[in-house]
Amino acid sequence: MKSYGFDGNAPQGLGHKVTSVYVYEAPVRLWHWVTVLCIITLSVTGYLIGKPLPSVPGEATFNFVMGYIRFAHFTAGYILAIGLIGRLYWALVGNHHAREIILVPVWDKAWWKEFFFEVRWYLFIERYPKKYIGHNPVGQIAMATFLWVAVFMCFSGFALYGEGLGTKSWAYQAFGWVISAFGGNSLTVHNWHRLGMWSIILFVMIHVYAAIREDIMSKQSMVSTMISGFRMFKD
């Protein structure tokens, strides 16, 4: 193995060849794919909530389209929030790789050296990639940013949800302060919530591209790793 990059569990210069390493435990993989489904559901229904479909003719009792869209959005929001709590818990009790996108070692000079190497690699400046058992430094930053955006989406989403339920609802009692933090203007919160949706969609596009690119160019598994849990080294 040429190099494992900056990884606490896999120092550089191993004297034997390793073809596969168990990386992502089952709870991490489950969280990943549940989050994927939540993002798809939330993005589609969220867009339709902001840009409603044309009015449906007929008796409203038999055409509860927007109600179903909102119900799907709220349900996916609950699942996303519960999943984030579970993911943070597993970062405490799981293996090293369960924590690497939560606790990013930005204080480490060696980490920054690896980070800028990966930036050059993604820009096609570096000719040969480095091997990483878990996330590379750019991936760590990207995933950590996604987690913070997802937390903001949950907070702002529950704030708007609570406003609809009323000031005495649990959601407004717990998250109404978010609207106050934006000057008491729920439309501003809605606009930021929608901007967060588009930023997540952009992240997903880049994330999928990077995973497929690394799978091909770095000769190490990416997509299948999040299914089986094993990182396969193809060279």
Tab-separated table of N, CA and C in Angstrom, residues 70-223:
chain	number	residue	atom	x	y	z
A	70	ARG	N	-47.269	17.988	2.699
A	70	ARG	CA	-46.809	18.534	3.978
A	70	ARG	C	-46.575	17.425	5.003
A	71	PHE	N	-47.461	16.434	5.007
A	71	PHE	CA	-47.290	15.315	5.947
A	71	PHE	C	-45.990	14.570	5.663
A	72	ALA	N	-45.706	14.312	4.382
A	72	ALA	CA	-44.462	13.632	4.008
A	72	ALA	C	-43.251	14.467	4.416
A	73	HIS	N	-43.347	15.782	4.240
A	73	HIS	CA	-42.243	16.681	4.592
A	73	HIS	C	-41.988	16.653	6.102
A	74	PHE	N	-43.049	16.769	6.879
A	74	PHE	CA	-42.900	16.791	8.334
A	74	PHE	C	-42.385	15.443	8.856
A	75	THR	N	-42.885	14.351	8.284
A	75	THR	CA	-42.443	13.017	8.716
A	75	THR	C	-40.960	12.820	8.434
A	76	ALA	N	-40.542	13.193	7.215
A	76	ALA	CA	-39.125	13.071	6.862
A	76	ALA	C	-38.265	13.969	7.745
A	77	GLY	N	-38.801	15.131	8.128
A	77	GLY	CA	-38.072	16.031	9.023
A	77	GLY	C	-37.852	15.414	10.387
A	78	TYR	N	-38.888	14.758	10.918
A	78	TYR	CA	-38.755	14.061	12.199
A	78	TYR	C	-37.686	12.973	12.117
A	79	ILE	N	-37.751	12.186	11.040
A	79	ILE	CA	-36.793	11.081	10.885
A	79	ILE	C	-35.373	11.610	10.754
A	80	LEU	N	-35.201	12.702	9.983
A	80	LEU	CA	-33.872	13.304	9.833
A	80	LEU	C	-33.333	13.763	11.179
A	81	ALA	N	-34.166	14.425	11.974
A	81	ALA	CA	-33.734	14.926	13.283
A	81	ALA	C	-33.356	13.783	14.220
A	82	ILE	N	-34.178	12.742	14.252
A	82	ILE	CA	-33.883	11.582	15.102
A	82	ILE	C	-32.596	10.910	14.636
A	83	GLY	N	-32.415	10.835	13.311
A	83	GLY	CA	-31.201	10.240	12.765
A	83	GLY	C	-29.957	11.019	13.144
A	84	LEU	N	-30.042	12.339	13.145
A	84	LEU	CA	-28.892	13.159	13.537
A	84	LEU	C	-28.521	12.933	15.002
A	85	ILE	N	-29.536	12.828	15.846
A	85	ILE	CA	-29.270	12.551	17.268
A	85	ILE	C	-28.599	11.194	17.416
A	86	GLY	N	-29.114	10.195	16.685
A	86	GLY	CA	-28.507	8.871	16.736
A	86	GLY	C	-27.090	8.860	16.205
A	87	ARG	N	-26.854	9.653	15.160
A	87	ARG	CA	-25.494	9.711	14.572
A	87	ARG	C	-24.514	10.343	15.544
A	88	LEU	N	-24.928	11.390	16.244
A	88	LEU	CA	-24.056	12.015	17.237
A	88	LEU	C	-23.767	11.050	18.382
A	89	TYR	N	-24.774	10.267	18.764
A	89	TYR	CA	-24.567	9.270	19.819
A	89	TYR	C	-23.551	8.225	19.370
A	90	TRP	N	-23.685	7.774	18.122
A	90	TRP	CA	-22.770	6.733	17.653
A	90	TRP	C	-21.348	7.265	17.484
A	91	ALA	N	-21.215	8.556	17.295
A	91	ALA	CA	-19.880	9.146	17.240
A	91	ALA	C	-19.161	8.974	18.571
A	92	LEU	N	-19.938	8.869	19.654
A	92	LEU	CA	-19.350	8.690	20.986
A	92	LEU	C	-19.019	7.232	21.275
A	93	VAL	N	-19.845	6.307	20.782
A	93	VAL	CA	-19.675	4.893	21.146
A	93	VAL	C	-19.126	4.044	20.001
A	94	GLY	N	-19.094	4.598	18.793
A	94	GLY	CA	-18.627	3.828	17.649
A	94	GLY	C	-17.115	3.826	17.509
A	95	ASN	N	-16.631	3.338	16.370
A	95	ASN	CA	-15.186	3.264	16.153
A	95	ASN	C	-14.617	4.626	15.740
A	96	HIS	N	-13.337	4.635	15.431
A	96	HIS	CA	-12.637	5.879	15.086
A	96	HIS	C	-13.292	6.593	13.895
A	97	HIS	N	-13.718	5.822	12.928
A	97	HIS	CA	-14.265	6.414	11.709
A	97	HIS	C	-15.652	7.004	11.917
A	98	ALA	N	-16.321	6.611	12.975
A	98	ALA	CA	-17.626	7.197	13.283
A	98	ALA	C	-17.489	8.613	13.820
A	99	ARG	N	-16.281	8.960	14.267
A	99	ARG	CA	-16.047	10.285	14.856
A	99	ARG	C	-15.334	11.255	13.931
A	100	GLU	N	-14.777	10.773	12.836
A	100	GLU	CA	-13.879	11.618	12.058
A	100	GLU	C	-14.581	12.770	11.336
A	101	ILE	N	-15.906	12.687	11.130
A	101	ILE	CA	-16.602	13.823	10.525
A	101	ILE	C	-17.249	14.710	11.590
A	102	ILE	N	-17.143	14.296	12.843
A	102	ILE	CA	-17.665	15.090	13.959
A	102	ILE	C	-16.550	15.934	14.567
A	103	LEU	N	-15.417	15.284	14.801
A	103	LEU	CA	-14.263	15.947	15.402
A	103	LEU	C	-13.164	16.047	14.350
A	104	VAL	N	-13.167	17.135	13.605
A	104	VAL	CA	-12.193	17.332	12.527
A	104	VAL	C	-10.952	18.002	13.109
A	105	PRO	N	-9.763	17.395	12.961
A	105	PRO	CA	-8.545	17.924	13.595
A	105	PRO	C	-7.959	19.132	12.881
A	106	VAL	N	-8.684	20.222	12.839
A	106	VAL	CA	-8.227	21.417	12.132
A	106	VAL	C	-7.043	22.086	12.827
A	107	TRP	N	-6.728	21.675	14.044
A	107	TRP	CA	-5.598	22.243	14.773
A	107	TRP	C	-4.277	21.547	14.412
A	108	ASP	N	-4.345	20.491	13.621
A	108	ASP	CA	-3.173	19.676	13.299
A	108	ASP	C	-2.566	20.125	11.965
A	109	LYS	N	-1.291	20.511	11.975
A	109	LYS	CA	-0.625	20.962	10.755
A	109	LYS	C	-0.532	19.851	9.722
A	110	ALA	N	-0.316	18.627	10.192
A	110	ALA	CA	-0.220	17.495	9.255
A	110	ALA	C	-1.548	17.287	8.536
A	111	TRP	N	-2.651	17.511	9.257
A	111	TRP	CA	-3.976	17.368	8.641
A	111	TRP	C	-4.153	18.386	7.516
A	112	TRP	N	-3.727	19.625	7.745
A	112	TRP	CA	-3.846	20.657	6.717
A	112	TRP	C	-2.974	20.340	5.504
A	113	LYS	N	-1.818	19.731	5.728
A	113	LYS	CA	-0.963	19.325	4.618
A	113	LYS	C	-1.698	18.311	3.749
A	114	GLU	N	-2.348	17.345	4.416
A	114	GLU	CA	-3.128	16.358	3.685
A	114	GLU	C	-4.323	17.009	2.994
A	115	PHE	N	-4.937	17.986	3.650
A	115	PHE	CA	-6.103	18.674	3.090
A	115	PHE	C	-5.755	19.342	1.765
A	116	PHE	N	-4.653	20.093	1.758
A	116	PHE	CA	-4.272	20.807	0.540
A	116	PHE	C	-3.789	19.851	-0.542
A	117	PHE	N	-3.227	18.709	-0.140
A	117	PHE	CA	-2.880	17.686	-1.135
A	117	PHE	C	-4.142	17.196	-1.830
A	118	GLU	N	-5.194	16.933	-1.034
A	118	GLU	CA	-6.445	16.444	-1.615
A	118	GLU	C	-7.106	17.497	-2.506
A	119	VAL	N	-6.995	18.763	-2.121
A	119	VAL	CA	-7.523	19.832	-2.976
A	119	VAL	C	-6.824	19.796	-4.327
A	120	ARG	N	-5.491	19.652	-4.307
A	120	ARG	CA	-4.738	19.581	-5.568
A	120	ARG	C	-5.120	18.331	-6.362
A	121	TRP	N	-5.386	17.237	-5.656
A	121	TRP	CA	-5.780	15.999	-6.328
A	121	TRP	C	-7.140	16.170	-7.020
A	122	TYR	N	-8.083	16.808	-6.328
A	122	TYR	CA	-9.404	17.020	-6.925
A	122	TYR	C	-9.346	18.005	-8.093
A	123	LEU	N	-8.336	18.877	-8.091
A	123	LEU	CA	-8.161	19.839	-9.185
A	123	LEU	C	-7.289	19.274	-10.304
A	124	PHE	N	-6.965	17.972	-10.215
A	124	PHE	CA	-6.167	17.278	-11.229
A	124	PHE	C	-4.744	17.830	-11.325
A	125	ILE	N	-4.251	18.400	-10.218
A	125	ILE	CA	-2.874	18.890	-10.189
A	125	ILE	C	-1.934	17.782	-9.750
A	126	GLU	N	-2.314	17.029	-8.727
A	126	GLU	CA	-1.534	15.877	-8.287
A	126	GLU	C	-1.789	14.701	-9.230
A	127	ARG	N	-0.747	13.974	-9.508
A	127	ARG	CA	-0.857	12.876	-10.470
A	127	ARG	C	-1.340	11.588	-9.827
A	128	TYR	N	-0.895	11.323	-8.583
A	128	TYR	CA	-1.248	10.072	-7.924
A	128	TYR	C	-1.999	10.356	-6.618
A	129	PRO	N	-3.039	9.579	-6.327
A	129	PRO	CA	-3.819	9.799	-5.098
A	129	PRO	C	-3.171	9.141	-3.890
A	130	LYS	N	-3.606	9.543	-2.721
A	130	LYS	CA	-3.224	8.860	-1.492
A	130	LYS	C	-4.373	7.979	-1.043
A	131	LYS	N	-4.045	6.962	-0.255
A	131	LYS	CA	-5.055	6.021	0.206
A	131	LYS	C	-5.540	6.428	1.600
A	132	TYR	N	-6.837	6.373	1.785
A	132	TYR	CA	-7.441	6.682	3.082
A	132	TYR	C	-8.421	5.575	3.444
A	133	ILE	N	-8.322	5.100	4.653
A	133	ILE	CA	-9.273	4.087	5.093
A	133	ILE	C	-10.637	4.729	5.318
A	134	GLY	N	-10.653	5.868	5.980
A	134	GLY	CA	-11.909	6.584	6.210
A	134	GLY	C	-12.055	7.733	5.235
A	135	HIS	N	-12.589	8.858	5.707
A	135	HIS	CA	-12.716	10.048	4.877
A	135	HIS	C	-11.362	10.743	4.737
A	136	ASN	N	-11.089	11.274	3.556
A	136	ASN	CA	-9.913	12.125	3.433
A	136	ASN	C	-10.247	13.491	4.029
A	137	PRO	N	-9.264	14.359	4.251
A	137	PRO	CA	-9.534	15.641	4.915
A	137	PRO	C	-10.587	16.509	4.232
A	138	VAL	N	-10.612	16.537	2.906
A	138	VAL	CA	-11.638	17.311	2.210
A	138	VAL	C	-13.015	16.715	2.477
A	139	GLY	N	-13.082	15.392	2.475
A	139	GLY	CA	-14.338	14.720	2.781
A	139	GLY	C	-14.793	14.990	4.202
A	140	GLN	N	-13.844	15.053	5.130
A	140	GLN	CA	-14.184	15.361	6.520
A	140	GLN	C	-14.827	16.741	6.636
A	141	ILE	N	-14.190	17.729	6.013
A	141	ILE	CA	-14.730	19.090	6.055
A	141	ILE	C	-16.109	19.151	5.404
A	142	ALA	N	-16.257	18.487	4.261
A	142	ALA	CA	-17.528	18.507	3.535
A	142	ALA	C	-18.639	17.874	4.362
A	143	MET	N	-18.362	16.726	4.972
A	143	MET	CA	-19.385	16.033	5.748
A	143	MET	C	-19.710	16.785	7.039
A	144	ALA	N	-18.683	17.375	7.669
A	144	ALA	CA	-18.928	18.151	8.878
A	144	ALA	C	-19.805	19.360	8.567
A	145	THR	N	-19.547	20.004	7.423
A	145	THR	CA	-20.369	21.145	7.008
A	145	THR	C	-21.800	20.706	6.743
A	146	PHE	N	-21.947	19.554	6.102
A	146	PHE	CA	-23.293	19.024	5.851
A	146	PHE	C	-24.045	18.798	7.152
A	147	LEU	N	-23.367	18.253	8.154
A	147	LEU	CA	-24.028	18.007	9.438
A	147	LEU	C	-24.520	19.299	10.066
A	148	TRP	N	-23.699	20.353	10.017
A	148	TRP	CA	-24.116	21.633	10.588
A	148	TRP	C	-25.302	22.227	9.822
A	149	VAL	N	-25.271	22.104	8.501
A	149	VAL	CA	-26.394	22.600	7.702
A	149	VAL	C	-27.655	21.793	8.011
A	150	ALA	N	-27.505	20.473	8.172
A	150	ALA	CA	-28.654	19.627	8.502
A	150	ALA	C	-29.237	20.001	9.858
A	151	VAL	N	-28.373	20.326	10.821
A	151	VAL	CA	-28.854	20.763	12.141
A	151	VAL	C	-29.631	22.073	12.002
A	152	PHE	N	-29.090	23.009	11.215
A	152	PHE	CA	-29.804	24.270	10.988
A	152	PHE	C	-31.152	24.023	10.325
A	153	MET	N	-31.198	23.106	9.378
A	153	MET	CA	-32.455	22.802	8.691
A	153	MET	C	-33.485	22.240	9.666
A	154	CYS	N	-33.046	21.416	10.602
A	154	CYS	CA	-33.962	20.872	11.607
A	154	CYS	C	-34.471	21.976	12.528
A	155	PHE	N	-33.572	22.819	12.990
A	155	PHE	CA	-33.966	23.904	13.893
A	155	PHE	C	-34.935	24.867	13.204
A	156	SER	N	-34.578	25.318	12.008
A	156	SER	CA	-35.435	26.276	11.297
A	156	SER	C	-36.735	25.619	10.855
A	157	GLY	N	-36.660	24.351	10.464
A	157	GLY	CA	-37.862	23.648	10.042
A	157	GLY	C	-38.848	23.467	11.174
A	158	PHE	N	-38.375	23.073	12.340
A	158	PHE	CA	-39.264	22.901	13.488
A	158	PHE	C	-39.797	24.250	13.974
A	159	ALA	N	-39.015	25.309	13.782
A	159	ALA	CA	-39.495	26.640	14.153
A	159	ALA	C	-40.697	27.035	13.294
A	160	LEU	N	-40.581	26.815	11.980
A	160	LEU	CA	-41.683	27.126	11.075
A	160	LEU	C	-42.869	26.192	11.321
A	161	TYR	N	-42.567	24.947	11.611
A	161	TYR	CA	-43.610	23.965	11.931
A	161	TYR	C	-44.360	24.377	13.193
A	162	GLY	N	-43.612	24.835	14.203
A	162	GLY	CA	-44.223	25.270	15.445
A	162	GLY	C	-45.083	26.505	15.280
A	163	GLU	N	-44.671	27.393	14.385
A	163	GLU	CA	-45.480	28.588	14.125
A	163	GLU	C	-46.846	28.205	13.575
A	164	GLY	N	-46.863	27.177	12.727
A	164	GLY	CA	-48.132	26.725	12.183
A	164	GLY	C	-48.998	26.032	13.222
A	165	LEU	N	-48.360	25.317	14.152
A	165	LEU	CA	-49.112	24.615	15.194
A	165	LEU	C	-49.664	25.572	16.245
A	166	GLY	N	-48.990	26.697	16.437
A	166	GLY	CA	-49.421	27.658	17.449
A	166	GLY	C	-48.354	27.861	18.511
A	167	THR	N	-48.421	28.986	19.192
A	167	THR	CA	-47.382	29.348	20.158
A	167	THR	C	-47.341	28.428	21.375
A	168	LYS	N	-48.410	27.668	21.612
A	168	LYS	CA	-48.434	26.765	22.767
A	168	LYS	C	-47.933	25.364	22.424
A	169	SER	N	-47.604	25.130	21.176
A	169	SER	CA	-47.135	23.809	20.756
A	169	SER	C	-45.719	23.553	21.250
A	170	TRP	N	-45.356	22.274	21.353
A	170	TRP	CA	-44.015	21.921	21.814
A	170	TRP	C	-42.957	22.439	20.844
A	171	ALA	N	-43.276	22.406	19.549
A	171	ALA	CA	-42.300	22.830	18.540
A	171	ALA	C	-41.995	24.319	18.669
A	172	TYR	N	-43.026	25.119	18.902
A	172	TYR	CA	-42.795	26.560	19.029
A	172	TYR	C	-42.096	26.872	20.350
A	173	GLN	N	-42.478	26.162	21.400
A	173	GLN	CA	-41.838	26.370	22.700
A	173	GLN	C	-40.349	26.040	22.636
A	174	ALA	N	-40.005	25.006	21.866
A	174	ALA	CA	-38.610	24.559	21.796
A	174	ALA	C	-37.798	25.322	20.756
A	175	PHE	N	-38.437	25.730	19.637
A	175	PHE	CA	-37.676	26.300	18.534
A	175	PHE	C	-38.165	27.685	18.085
A	176	GLY	N	-39.139	28.232	18.785
A	176	GLY	CA	-39.627	29.558	18.415
A	176	GLY	C	-38.559	30.626	18.488
A	177	TRP	N	-37.542	30.404	19.321
A	177	TRP	CA	-36.459	31.370	19.448
A	177	TRP	C	-35.695	31.564	18.137
A	178	VAL	N	-35.765	30.562	17.237
A	178	VAL	CA	-35.076	30.686	15.956
A	178	VAL	C	-35.672	31.838	15.147
A	179	ILE	N	-37.009	31.941	15.148
A	179	ILE	CA	-37.668	33.032	14.438
A	179	ILE	C	-37.304	34.370	15.079
A	180	SER	N	-37.257	34.391	16.409
A	180	SER	CA	-36.866	35.617	17.103
A	180	SER	C	-35.436	36.021	16.742
A	181	ALA	N	-34.569	35.030	16.580
A	181	ALA	CA	-33.176	35.309	16.227
A	181	ALA	C	-33.047	35.944	14.852
A	182	PHE	N	-34.047	35.732	13.996
A	182	PHE	CA	-34.057	36.340	12.669
A	182	PHE	C	-34.957	37.567	12.633
A	183	GLY	N	-35.071	38.232	13.779
A	183	GLY	CA	-35.838	39.472	13.849
A	183	GLY	C	-37.329	39.266	13.935
A	184	GLY	N	-37.764	38.061	14.269
A	184	GLY	CA	-39.187	37.785	14.383
A	184	GLY	C	-39.888	37.645	13.044
A	185	ASN	N	-39.139	37.562	11.973
A	185	ASN	CA	-39.712	37.477	10.630
A	185	ASN	C	-39.614	36.031	10.144
A	186	SER	N	-40.732	35.323	10.133
A	186	SER	CA	-40.722	33.923	9.727
A	186	SER	C	-40.423	33.757	8.237
A	187	LEU	N	-40.722	34.779	7.430
A	187	LEU	CA	-40.413	34.704	6.003
A	187	LEU	C	-38.901	34.646	5.786
A	188	THR	N	-38.156	35.381	6.619
A	188	THR	CA	-36.694	35.329	6.535
A	188	THR	C	-36.186	33.931	6.878
A	189	VAL	N	-36.787	33.334	7.918
A	189	VAL	CA	-36.411	31.965	8.293
A	189	VAL	C	-36.730	31.008	7.145
A	190	HIS	N	-37.897	31.192	6.539
A	190	HIS	CA	-38.293	30.353	5.406
A	190	HIS	C	-37.287	30.487	4.255
A	191	ASN	N	-36.848	31.707	3.956
A	191	ASN	CA	-35.895	31.922	2.861
A	191	ASN	C	-34.564	31.243	3.152
A	192	TRP	N	-34.088	31.348	4.390
A	192	TRP	CA	-32.837	30.677	4.765
A	192	TRP	C	-33.001	29.159	4.756
A	193	HIS	N	-34.172	28.702	5.164
A	193	HIS	CA	-34.463	27.261	5.145
A	193	HIS	C	-34.419	26.746	3.702
A	194	ARG	N	-34.990	27.512	2.800
A	194	ARG	CA	-34.993	27.120	1.393
A	194	ARG	C	-33.589	27.193	0.794
A	195	LEU	N	-32.810	28.204	1.192
A	195	LEU	CA	-31.423	28.298	0.743
A	195	LEU	C	-30.629	27.091	1.234
A	196	GLY	N	-30.913	26.660	2.461
A	196	GLY	CA	-30.263	25.463	2.995
A	196	GLY	C	-30.584	24.233	2.161
A	197	MET	N	-31.828	24.147	1.683
A	197	MET	CA	-32.217	23.028	0.830
A	197	MET	C	-31.374	22.994	-0.444
A	198	TRP	N	-31.209	24.144	-1.090
A	198	TRP	CA	-30.433	24.186	-2.325
A	198	TRP	C	-28.957	23.894	-2.071
A	199	SER	N	-28.447	24.321	-0.921
A	199	SER	CA	-27.045	24.030	-0.600
A	199	SER	C	-26.839	22.533	-0.378
A	200	ILE	N	-27.830	21.859	0.212
A	200	ILE	CA	-27.729	20.418	0.406
A	200	ILE	C	-27.809	19.694	-0.936
A	201	ILE	N	-28.679	20.169	-1.835
A	201	ILE	CA	-28.774	19.563	-3.161
A	201	ILE	C	-27.442	19.707	-3.894
A	202	LEU	N	-26.804	20.881	-3.796
A	202	LEU	CA	-25.492	21.088	-4.415
A	202	LEU	C	-24.460	20.158	-3.796
A	203	PHE	N	-24.505	20.017	-2.460
A	203	PHE	CA	-23.578	19.111	-1.775
A	203	PHE	C	-23.749	17.684	-2.269
A	204	VAL	N	-24.991	17.229	-2.411
A	204	VAL	CA	-25.256	15.862	-2.851
A	204	VAL	C	-24.673	15.626	-4.239
A	205	MET	N	-24.837	16.592	-5.135
A	205	MET	CA	-24.304	16.457	-6.492
A	205	MET	C	-22.783	16.305	-6.473
A	206	ILE	N	-22.117	17.145	-5.686
A	206	ILE	CA	-20.654	17.075	-5.597
A	206	ILE	C	-20.226	15.788	-4.902
A	207	HIS	N	-20.968	15.402	-3.861
A	207	HIS	CA	-20.659	14.197	-3.089
A	207	HIS	C	-20.715	12.949	-3.973
A	208	VAL	N	-21.759	12.838	-4.776
A	208	VAL	CA	-21.903	11.678	-5.662
A	208	VAL	C	-20.794	11.669	-6.702
A	209	TYR	N	-20.514	12.841	-7.280
A	209	TYR	CA	-19.428	12.934	-8.265
A	209	TYR	C	-18.097	12.512	-7.665
A	210	ALA	N	-17.785	13.052	-6.471
A	210	ALA	CA	-16.500	12.754	-5.838
A	210	ALA	C	-16.378	11.272	-5.502
A	211	ALA	N	-17.472	10.667	-5.030
A	211	ALA	CA	-17.432	9.249	-4.665
A	211	ALA	C	-17.169	8.380	-5.889
A	212	ILE	N	-17.865	8.648	-6.989
A	212	ILE	CA	-17.669	7.868	-8.210
A	212	ILE	C	-16.272	8.123	-8.787
A	213	ARG	N	-15.826	9.377	-8.735
A	213	ARG	CA	-14.497	9.730	-9.236
A	213	ARG	C	-13.410	8.981	-8.472
A	214	GLU	N	-13.508	8.965	-7.139
A	214	GLU	CA	-12.505	8.275	-6.323
A	214	GLU	C	-12.562	6.773	-6.536
A	215	ASP	N	-13.770	6.256	-6.715
A	215	ASP	CA	-13.927	4.826	-6.967
A	215	ASP	C	-13.143	4.405	-8.206
A	216	ILE	N	-13.124	5.285	-9.215
A	216	ILE	CA	-12.470	4.968	-10.485
A	216	ILE	C	-10.989	5.345	-10.463
A	217	MET	N	-10.666	6.563	-10.041
A	217	MET	CA	-9.320	7.083	-10.182
A	217	MET	C	-8.389	6.687	-9.038
A	218	SER	N	-8.917	6.519	-7.826
A	218	SER	CA	-8.059	6.200	-6.681
A	218	SER	C	-7.896	4.712	-6.450
A	219	LYS	N	-8.653	3.924	-7.220
A	219	LYS	CA	-8.594	2.463	-7.095
A	219	LYS	C	-8.895	1.991	-5.669
A	220	GLN	N	-9.873	2.648	-5.058
A	220	GLN	CA	-10.357	2.224	-3.747
A	220	GLN	C	-11.867	2.417	-3.721
A	221	SER	N	-12.572	1.486	-3.097
A	221	SER	CA	-14.029	1.512	-3.134
A	221	SER	C	-14.576	2.681	-2.325
A	222	MET	N	-15.657	3.265	-2.810
A	222	MET	CA	-16.332	4.367	-2.132
A	222	MET	C	-17.814	4.040	-1.932
A	223	VAL	N	-18.520	3.876	-3.049
A	223	VAL	CA	-19.958	3.619	-2.980
A	223	VAL	C	-20.240	2.304	-2.274
